Short mmCIF file of C-alpha atoms and ligand atoms in Angstrom, two decimals:
data_model
loop_
_atom_site.label_atom_id
_atom_site.label_comp_id
_atom_site.label_asym_id
_atom_site.label_seq_id
_atom_site.Cartn_x
_atom_site.Cartn_y
_atom_site.Cartn_z
CA GLU A 12 0.06 -0.23 0.08
CA SER A 13 1.53 3.46 -1.04
CA SER A 14 0.75 5.27 2.50
CA LEU A 15 2.88 2.36 4.10
CA LEU A 16 5.47 2.55 1.69
CA LYS A 17 5.54 6.61 1.69
CA SER A 18 6.08 6.27 5.62
CA LYS A 19 9.04 3.59 4.72
CA PHE A 20 10.58 6.21 2.77
CA ARG A 21 10.09 9.06 5.19
CA ALA A 22 11.10 6.80 8.14
CA CYS A 23 14.49 5.57 6.28
CA LEU A 24 15.64 8.94 5.54
CA LEU A 25 14.96 10.20 8.80
CA GLY A 26 16.22 7.37 10.58
CA SER A 27 19.40 7.64 8.69
CA SER A 28 19.65 11.33 9.88
CA ILE A 29 18.85 10.46 13.66
CA GLY A 30 21.41 7.92 13.75
CA ASP A 31 24.02 10.76 12.28
CA CYS A 32 22.97 13.26 14.22
CA PHE A 33 22.83 11.27 17.71
CA GLY A 34 25.99 9.38 16.90
CA SER A 35 28.05 12.26 15.95
CA PRO A 36 29.43 12.96 19.81
CA TYR A 37 30.66 9.67 20.38
CA GLU A 38 32.34 8.92 16.98
CA GLY A 39 35.89 7.57 17.44
CA ASP A 40 35.16 6.75 21.00
CA ILE A 41 35.71 3.36 23.32
CA ILE A 42 32.45 2.83 25.12
CA THR A 43 32.44 1.41 28.35
CA SER A 44 29.58 -0.34 30.49
CA GLY A 45 29.52 3.08 32.47
CA GLU A 46 29.20 5.10 29.16
CA LYS A 47 26.34 2.70 27.92
CA ILE A 48 24.79 4.07 31.14
CA ILE A 49 25.44 7.71 30.01
CA ILE A 50 23.89 6.88 26.60
CA GLN A 51 20.81 5.21 28.31
CA ARG A 52 20.33 8.19 29.77
CA TYR A 53 21.10 10.80 26.70
CA PHE A 54 18.53 8.86 24.92
CA ASP A 55 15.92 9.44 27.78
CA LYS A 56 16.56 12.83 28.04
CA LEU A 57 16.21 13.34 23.98
CA GLU A 58 12.56 11.28 24.47
CA ASP A 59 11.55 13.66 27.61
CA PRO A 60 8.94 16.20 26.07
CA ASN A 61 10.36 18.55 28.67
CA PHE A 62 13.95 18.30 27.31
CA LYS A 63 14.88 21.87 25.46
CA GLY A 64 18.08 21.24 24.35
CA PRO A 65 20.07 22.55 21.27
CA TYR A 66 19.57 20.78 17.95
CA LYS A 67 22.00 17.63 17.61
CA GLN A 68 24.03 18.32 14.36
CA TYR A 69 24.28 16.58 11.71
CA THR A 70 27.55 15.56 9.92
CA ASP A 71 28.50 14.89 6.28
CA ASP A 72 26.41 11.13 6.38
CA THR A 73 23.48 13.35 6.12
CA ALA A 74 25.17 16.35 3.95
CA MET A 75 25.80 13.67 1.45
CA MET A 76 22.90 12.01 1.92
CA LYS A 77 20.86 14.80 0.89
CA SER A 78 22.92 15.22 -2.11
CA VAL A 79 22.05 12.09 -2.97
CA ALA A 80 18.29 12.41 -2.60
CA LYS A 81 18.51 15.79 -4.79
CA PHE A 82 20.28 14.21 -7.76
CA LEU A 83 17.03 11.90 -7.91
CA ILE A 84 14.42 14.31 -7.41
CA ASP A 85 15.60 17.06 -9.47
CA LYS A 86 16.66 15.03 -12.71
CA PRO A 87 14.50 12.03 -14.61
CA GLU A 88 17.93 10.23 -15.66
CA PRO A 89 20.82 10.24 -13.47
CA ASP A 90 23.39 12.75 -14.09
CA TYR A 91 26.53 11.72 -12.22
CA LYS A 92 27.91 15.31 -12.97
CA PHE A 93 25.39 16.60 -11.27
CA LEU A 94 25.52 14.59 -8.38
CA ALA A 95 29.21 15.17 -8.13
CA LYS A 96 28.55 19.11 -8.34
CA LEU A 97 25.82 18.51 -5.29
CA PHE A 98 28.30 16.87 -3.30
CA VAL A 99 31.20 19.82 -4.11
CA THR A 100 28.68 22.72 -3.74
CA GLU A 101 27.30 21.17 -0.29
CA TYR A 102 31.42 20.87 0.91
CA PHE A 103 32.59 23.90 0.06
CA LYS A 104 29.31 25.75 1.58
CA ASP A 105 29.78 24.03 4.63
CA PRO A 106 33.28 21.93 5.15
CA LYS A 107 33.12 21.68 8.74
CA ARG A 108 30.82 18.33 8.64
CA GLY A 109 33.33 15.93 9.69
CA TYR A 110 34.06 15.08 6.50
CA GLY A 111 36.49 11.90 5.79
CA GLN A 112 40.35 12.88 6.17
CA ASN A 113 40.65 11.87 2.42
CA VAL A 114 37.56 12.67 0.12
CA VAL A 115 37.92 16.25 0.77
CA GLU A 116 41.14 15.84 -1.77
CA VAL A 117 38.22 14.52 -4.20
CA PHE A 118 36.42 17.83 -3.71
CA HIS A 119 39.33 19.84 -4.24
CA LYS A 120 40.37 18.07 -7.38
CA LEU A 121 36.75 17.82 -9.09
CA LYS A 122 36.38 21.87 -8.55
CA ASN A 123 39.65 22.80 -9.70
CA SER A 124 39.23 19.88 -12.70
CA LYS A 125 36.00 21.93 -13.31
CA PHE A 126 34.36 18.18 -13.02
CA ASP A 127 36.10 17.22 -16.49
CA ASP A 128 36.30 13.69 -15.46
CA ILE A 129 34.67 13.15 -12.70
CA PHE A 130 35.64 9.66 -11.70
CA LYS A 131 39.47 10.35 -12.21
CA PRO A 132 39.89 12.23 -8.43
CA ALA A 133 38.63 9.48 -6.85
CA ASN A 134 40.20 7.07 -9.10
CA GLU A 135 43.67 8.45 -7.90
CA GLN A 136 42.87 8.05 -4.15
CA PHE A 137 45.54 6.13 -1.94
CA LEU A 138 47.80 5.75 -4.83
CA GLY A 139 45.02 4.30 -7.02
CA SER A 140 43.87 1.77 -4.91
CA GLY A 141 40.83 3.90 -4.42
CA SER A 142 38.96 4.40 -0.99
CA TYR A 143 37.42 1.94 1.16
CA GLY A 144 35.60 4.30 3.67
CA ASN A 145 32.14 4.12 4.74
CA GLY A 146 31.28 7.28 2.69
CA GLY A 147 29.86 5.55 -0.18
CA ALA A 148 27.38 3.57 2.42
CA MET A 149 26.45 5.97 4.48
CA ARG A 150 24.61 8.05 1.85
CA VAL A 151 23.20 5.18 -0.56
CA ALA A 152 19.49 5.50 1.20
CA PRO A 153 17.66 7.46 -1.45
CA ILE A 154 19.19 4.94 -4.21
CA ALA A 155 17.69 2.02 -2.06
CA LEU A 156 14.65 3.71 -2.21
CA TYR A 157 14.02 5.33 -5.49
CA PHE A 158 14.91 1.92 -7.30
CA TYR A 159 13.91 -0.61 -4.72
CA ASN A 160 12.02 -2.77 -7.39
CA LYS A 161 14.34 -2.14 -10.22
CA TYR A 162 17.07 -4.23 -8.86
CA ASN A 163 19.62 -4.21 -11.73
CA TYR A 164 19.21 -0.51 -12.29
CA MET A 165 19.72 0.37 -8.60
CA LEU A 166 23.25 -1.52 -8.46
CA GLU A 167 24.09 0.24 -11.31
CA VAL A 168 23.14 3.79 -9.89
CA ALA A 169 24.52 2.71 -6.28
CA THR A 170 28.00 1.95 -8.01
CA ASN A 171 28.28 5.17 -10.01
CA ALA A 172 26.95 7.59 -7.36
CA THR A 173 29.77 5.78 -4.73
CA LYS A 174 32.64 6.13 -7.54
CA ILE A 175 32.60 9.81 -7.65
CA THR A 176 34.44 9.19 -4.41
CA HIS A 177 35.03 5.79 -3.90
CA THR A 178 36.50 3.33 -6.22
CA ASN A 179 37.79 0.21 -4.14
CA ILE A 180 36.10 -2.53 -4.60
CA LEU A 181 35.50 -2.77 -0.52
CA GLY A 182 34.19 0.78 -0.71
CA ILE A 183 31.67 -0.22 -3.65
CA ASN A 184 30.54 -3.81 -2.60
CA GLY A 185 29.98 -2.20 0.91
CA ALA A 186 27.63 0.73 -0.57
CA LEU A 187 25.84 -2.08 -2.72
CA LEU A 188 25.64 -4.26 0.35
CA GLN A 189 23.65 -1.23 2.54
CA CYS A 190 21.72 -0.50 -0.56
CA ILE A 191 19.96 -4.01 -1.13
CA ALA A 192 19.56 -4.54 2.89
CA ILE A 193 17.67 -0.94 2.93
CA SER A 194 15.53 -2.27 -0.44
CA GLN A 195 15.19 -6.13 1.50
CA ALA A 196 14.06 -4.26 4.89
CA LEU A 197 11.76 -2.06 2.54
CA LEU A 198 10.11 -4.90 1.33
CA CYS A 199 9.42 -6.79 4.97
CA ASP A 200 5.81 -6.28 6.56
CA PRO A 201 6.52 -4.17 9.68
CA GLU A 202 3.81 -6.31 11.44
CA THR A 203 5.71 -9.58 10.82
CA LYS A 204 9.12 -10.03 12.86
CA ILE A 205 12.11 -10.75 10.63
CA ASP A 206 13.72 -13.70 10.32
CA PRO A 207 17.34 -12.85 10.85
CA LYS A 208 18.60 -16.07 9.17
CA VAL A 209 16.07 -15.56 5.96
CA PHE A 210 17.39 -12.03 5.93
CA CYS A 211 20.79 -12.46 5.96
CA ASN A 212 21.05 -15.35 3.32
CA GLN A 213 18.95 -13.34 1.17
CA LEU A 214 21.75 -10.61 1.37
CA CYS A 215 24.38 -13.51 0.96
CA ASP A 216 22.55 -15.16 -2.16
CA LYS A 217 23.10 -11.61 -3.56
CA MET A 218 26.50 -10.72 -2.66
CA LYS A 219 27.57 -13.88 -3.60
CA GLU A 220 26.48 -12.61 -7.32
CA ILE A 221 28.14 -9.39 -7.09
CA GLU A 222 31.13 -10.71 -5.63
CA LYS A 223 31.32 -13.47 -8.44
CA VAL A 224 32.44 -10.48 -11.01
CA ASP A 225 36.07 -10.48 -9.18
CA GLU A 226 36.88 -13.98 -9.40
CA ASP A 227 39.75 -13.25 -11.50
CA ASP A 228 41.17 -10.87 -8.88
CA LEU A 229 43.88 -12.66 -6.64
CA ASP A 230 43.58 -9.98 -3.91
CA ALA A 231 41.94 -11.00 -0.49
CA THR A 232 38.48 -9.61 -1.13
CA GLN A 233 36.40 -11.92 -2.83
CA ASN A 234 33.98 -13.47 -0.60
CA ALA A 235 34.79 -10.76 1.89
CA TYR A 236 31.15 -9.25 2.61
CA GLN A 237 29.41 -12.75 2.13
CA GLU A 238 31.98 -14.12 4.73
CA LYS A 239 31.22 -11.19 7.18
CA LEU A 240 27.10 -12.08 6.36
CA LYS A 241 27.74 -15.31 7.88
CA ILE A 242 29.74 -13.80 11.30
CA VAL A 243 26.47 -11.64 11.48
CA GLU A 244 24.07 -14.64 11.61
CA ASN A 245 26.51 -16.59 13.83
CA LEU A 246 26.67 -13.59 16.10
CA LEU A 247 22.64 -12.77 16.06
CA GLU A 248 22.57 -16.72 17.40
CA LYS A 249 24.14 -16.25 20.35
CA LYS A 250 22.64 -15.12 23.82
CA HIS A 251 23.55 -11.55 25.01
CA ASP A 252 26.36 -11.64 27.97
CA ASP A 253 28.79 -9.01 28.93
CA LYS A 254 31.21 -10.08 26.81
CA LEU A 255 29.20 -10.02 23.21
CA ASP A 256 29.67 -6.46 22.45
CA GLU A 257 33.29 -7.08 22.18
CA GLU A 258 32.88 -9.65 20.19
CA VAL A 259 31.01 -7.84 17.47
CA ILE A 260 33.79 -5.15 17.81
CA LEU A 261 36.41 -7.60 17.12
CA HIS A 262 34.85 -9.98 14.18
CA LEU A 263 32.67 -7.30 12.53
CA GLY A 264 34.48 -4.10 13.32
CA HIS A 265 33.24 -0.66 14.09
CA GLY A 266 35.76 1.28 12.34
CA ILE A 267 35.73 3.96 9.10
CA SER A 268 35.88 1.16 6.24
CA ALA A 269 32.64 -0.07 4.68
CA TYR A 270 33.88 -3.32 5.65
CA GLU A 271 34.24 -2.80 9.20
CA SER A 272 30.79 -0.94 9.49
CA VAL A 273 28.38 -1.81 7.12
CA PRO A 274 27.82 -5.32 8.45
CA THR A 275 28.28 -4.09 11.70
CA ALA A 276 25.16 -1.90 10.83
CA ILE A 277 23.09 -4.67 9.21
CA TYR A 278 23.52 -6.69 12.76
CA CYS A 279 22.91 -3.60 14.71
CA PHE A 280 19.45 -3.62 13.07
CA LEU A 281 18.64 -7.29 13.49
CA LYS A 282 19.79 -7.58 17.22
CA ALA A 283 17.61 -4.91 17.99
CA GLN A 284 14.35 -6.26 16.95
CA ASN A 285 14.69 -8.14 20.35
CA GLU A 286 15.22 -6.94 23.41
CA ILE A 287 18.65 -5.89 24.44
CA PRO A 288 19.57 -6.34 28.27
CA THR A 289 21.63 -3.09 28.12
CA ILE A 290 19.23 -0.59 26.73
CA ASP A 291 16.01 -0.02 28.46
CA THR A 292 13.30 1.12 25.88
CA GLY A 293 10.38 -0.94 24.22
CA ASN A 294 10.70 0.76 20.75
CA ALA A 295 12.79 -1.18 18.10
CA PHE A 296 13.95 2.16 16.54
CA ARG A 297 15.56 3.84 19.40
CA ARG A 298 17.03 0.44 20.52
CA THR A 299 18.32 0.01 17.10
CA ILE A 300 20.34 3.65 17.40
CA GLN A 301 20.94 3.11 20.62
CA TYR A 302 22.77 -0.09 20.65
CA ALA A 303 24.74 0.86 17.45
CA ILE A 304 26.28 3.78 19.12
CA THR A 305 27.08 2.01 22.46
CA LEU A 306 29.11 0.19 20.17
CA GLY A 307 31.65 2.73 19.74
CA GLY A 308 33.70 3.65 16.93
CA ASP A 309 32.25 5.39 13.91
CA THR A 310 29.23 5.85 15.67
CA ASP A 311 27.31 8.40 13.75
CA THR A 312 28.17 6.43 10.40
CA ILE A 313 26.95 2.71 11.93
CA ALA A 314 23.92 4.41 13.70
CA CYS A 315 23.07 6.25 10.28
CA MET A 316 23.16 3.18 8.21
CA ALA A 317 21.40 1.23 11.28
CA GLY A 318 18.91 4.01 11.35
CA ALA A 319 18.18 3.55 7.90
CA LEU A 320 17.25 0.15 7.54
CA ALA A 321 15.12 0.51 11.06
CA GLY A 322 12.99 2.86 8.96
CA ALA A 323 12.92 1.19 6.19
CA TYR A 324 11.63 -1.99 8.00
CA LEU A 325 9.36 -0.22 10.67
CA GLY A 326 7.92 3.11 9.00
CA GLU A 327 7.69 6.60 10.41
CA GLU A 328 5.22 5.26 13.05
CA ALA A 329 8.15 3.51 14.70
CA ILE A 330 10.08 7.19 15.71
CA ASN A 331 9.17 8.97 18.41
CA PRO A 332 8.55 12.64 17.10
CA ILE A 333 9.87 14.15 19.99
CA LEU A 334 13.50 12.20 19.55
CA ALA A 335 13.44 13.23 15.98
CA LYS A 336 12.96 16.87 16.71
CA GLN A 337 16.17 17.20 18.34
CA CYS A 338 17.90 16.91 14.90
CA GLU A 339 19.08 19.25 13.31
CA LEU A 340 17.37 18.95 10.03
CA ASN A 341 14.38 16.74 10.98
CA LYS A 342 11.87 18.97 8.58
CA GLU A 343 13.82 18.98 5.78
CA ILE A 344 14.60 15.46 5.77
CA LEU A 345 11.24 14.30 5.70
CA GLU A 346 10.33 17.08 2.74
CA LEU A 347 12.83 15.32 0.60
CA ALA A 348 11.83 11.95 1.72
CA ASP A 349 8.12 12.80 0.27
CA ASN A 350 9.68 14.99 -2.78
CA LEU A 351 11.52 11.67 -3.22
CA PHE A 352 8.92 9.21 -3.28
CA SER A 353 6.59 11.93 -5.47
CA ALA A 354 9.15 11.94 -7.89
CA ARG A 355 9.34 7.86 -8.37
CA GLU A 356 5.66 8.62 -9.39
CA GLY A 357 6.83 9.44 -12.89
CA LEU A 358 9.21 6.58 -13.27
CA PRO A 359 7.88 3.65 -15.50
CA ILE A 360 6.39 0.79 -13.87
CA GLU A 361 8.36 -2.65 -14.31
N1 F2R B 1 35.84 11.85 9.10
C1 F2R B 1 35.13 11.05 9.95
N2 F2R B 1 35.59 11.09 11.15
C2 F2R B 1 36.81 10.89 11.84
C3 F2R B 1 36.92 12.19 12.44
C4 F2R B 1 36.73 11.59 13.97
C5 F2R B 1 35.82 12.36 15.00
N3 F2R B 1 37.15 13.67 14.70
C6 F2R B 1 36.53 11.99 16.52
O1 F2R B 1 37.31 11.67 16.63
O2 F2R B 1 35.61 12.63 17.27
N4 F2R B 1 33.79 10.65 9.77
C7 F2R B 1 33.38 10.65 8.56
O3 F2R B 1 34.03 9.56 7.28
C8 F2R B 1 33.75 8.62 7.52
C9 F2R B 1 33.24 8.57 5.93
O4 F2R B 1 34.65 8.53 5.19
P1 F2R B 1 34.69 8.27 3.66
O5 F2R B 1 33.78 9.62 3.13
O6 F2R B 1 34.51 7.21 3.11
O7 F2R B 1 36.03 9.14 3.68
P2 F2R B 1 38.01 8.76 3.34
O8 F2R B 1 38.71 10.17 3.57
O9 F2R B 1 37.55 8.40 1.44
O10 F2R B 1 37.77 7.70 3.81
C10 F2R B 1 38.02 7.34 5.45
C11 F2R B 1 39.30 6.95 6.06
O11 F2R B 1 39.44 5.55 5.99
C12 F2R B 1 40.82 5.20 5.40
N5 F2R B 1 41.20 4.80 4.16
C13 F2R B 1 40.10 4.23 3.01
N6 F2R B 1 40.19 3.90 2.06
C14 F2R B 1 41.90 3.20 2.40
C15 F2R B 1 42.86 3.06 1.57
N7 F2R B 1 42.52 2.43 0.29
N8 F2R B 1 43.79 2.80 2.35
C16 F2R B 1 43.97 3.20 3.52
N9 F2R B 1 43.10 4.02 4.42
C17 F2R B 1 42.41 4.32 3.75
C18 F2R B 1 41.49 6.71 5.70
O12 F2R B 1 41.93 6.86 7.04
C19 F2R B 1 40.68 7.32 5.38
O13 F2R B 1 40.86 8.40 5.83
C20 F2R B 1 32.33 8.47 8.33
O14 F2R B 1 33.01 7.85 9.28
C21 F2R B 1 32.33 9.94 8.24
O15 F2R B 1 31.25 10.02 9.40
MG1 MG B 2 34.66 12.15 19.54
MG1 MG B 3 30.00 11.59 9.84
MG1 MG B 4 31.30 8.50 11.14
#
């Protein structure tokens, strides 16, 4: 039904931005059990209708996601030069949003070369190996929503949109994994509990197809995400105890690379569909974001990606509006989601 779909579009983009805004104060931190209690109080406060604090500010994750949404809304055919210009304009307008250390070089080169070859600067990163940062994955949500029923085209657009800044196969495939996971979550009925095994296996089958392309490549990246997804599945089967989060960090990671953060975000999303002993809330959306942040490391980005997944699955009803109002761009993000939803109506039906 179209009103449910629209609600899922709104919750996905809002969820992505809420994760970014609430996670960013903790980015780079190691979270002790004492800090988990502080994070519980932080969320309790954010849900308190009488709490009046300054907006939680968004970072590069939301800034770039907005550009990806605009890229789809403003032009009927994907125009990657337009997207590159949106990224660069947004960056120079407001550079202090915590962008990745190396991606800013790409923005400067794009600008200085007058967008002559929009894929060249990214190709030159890291002595030609390209970035494997999670920057492609953190901003991919609008593509997953917009093309959720055009699978192959969705992958093509997500690949090209990523390659403007990230050309390493791990950076690209991480973005594709996050994209596929969102489109899969979008199609799940929020009234029915997700079977994590089924969800992971579906993702794993799709990554098998994607990672097969690199069969001749002798580097160790082949099967990388399939293997991670098997770990996600195994960790989800374990009973929660004090040591489990450490295992998650050890085996899945909580870092700035796509490889050490996208599977982690998927894990957070699936785990938070059930109660978690260290987190006191009856709300699965909040639990997702809060849990992602308690893992520490790249908290804004892992919470952003997990929040996009939770929103795409649960819809807007699951997001406490009091919580959402604490985020800097909450109204703009919902408007963007509505425009993205409307823009789809012009698309030919498959
Ligand atoms: N930049 C940050 N956070 C760092 C600041 C933390 C904060 N100051 C604190 O501690 O409180 N966050 C944002 O960056 C991430 C997305 O980055 P993106 O867009 O992928 O950028 P980049 O620069 O391309 O890659 C990020 C880093 O990954 C390493 N890296 C990537 N590819 C590499 C390769 N081929 N070889 C070696 N290293 C590689 C580099 O360290 C890059 O700088 C998000 O977390 C966003 O929130
Ligand atoms: Mg910090
Ligand atoms: Mg950020
Ligand atoms: Mg980050």
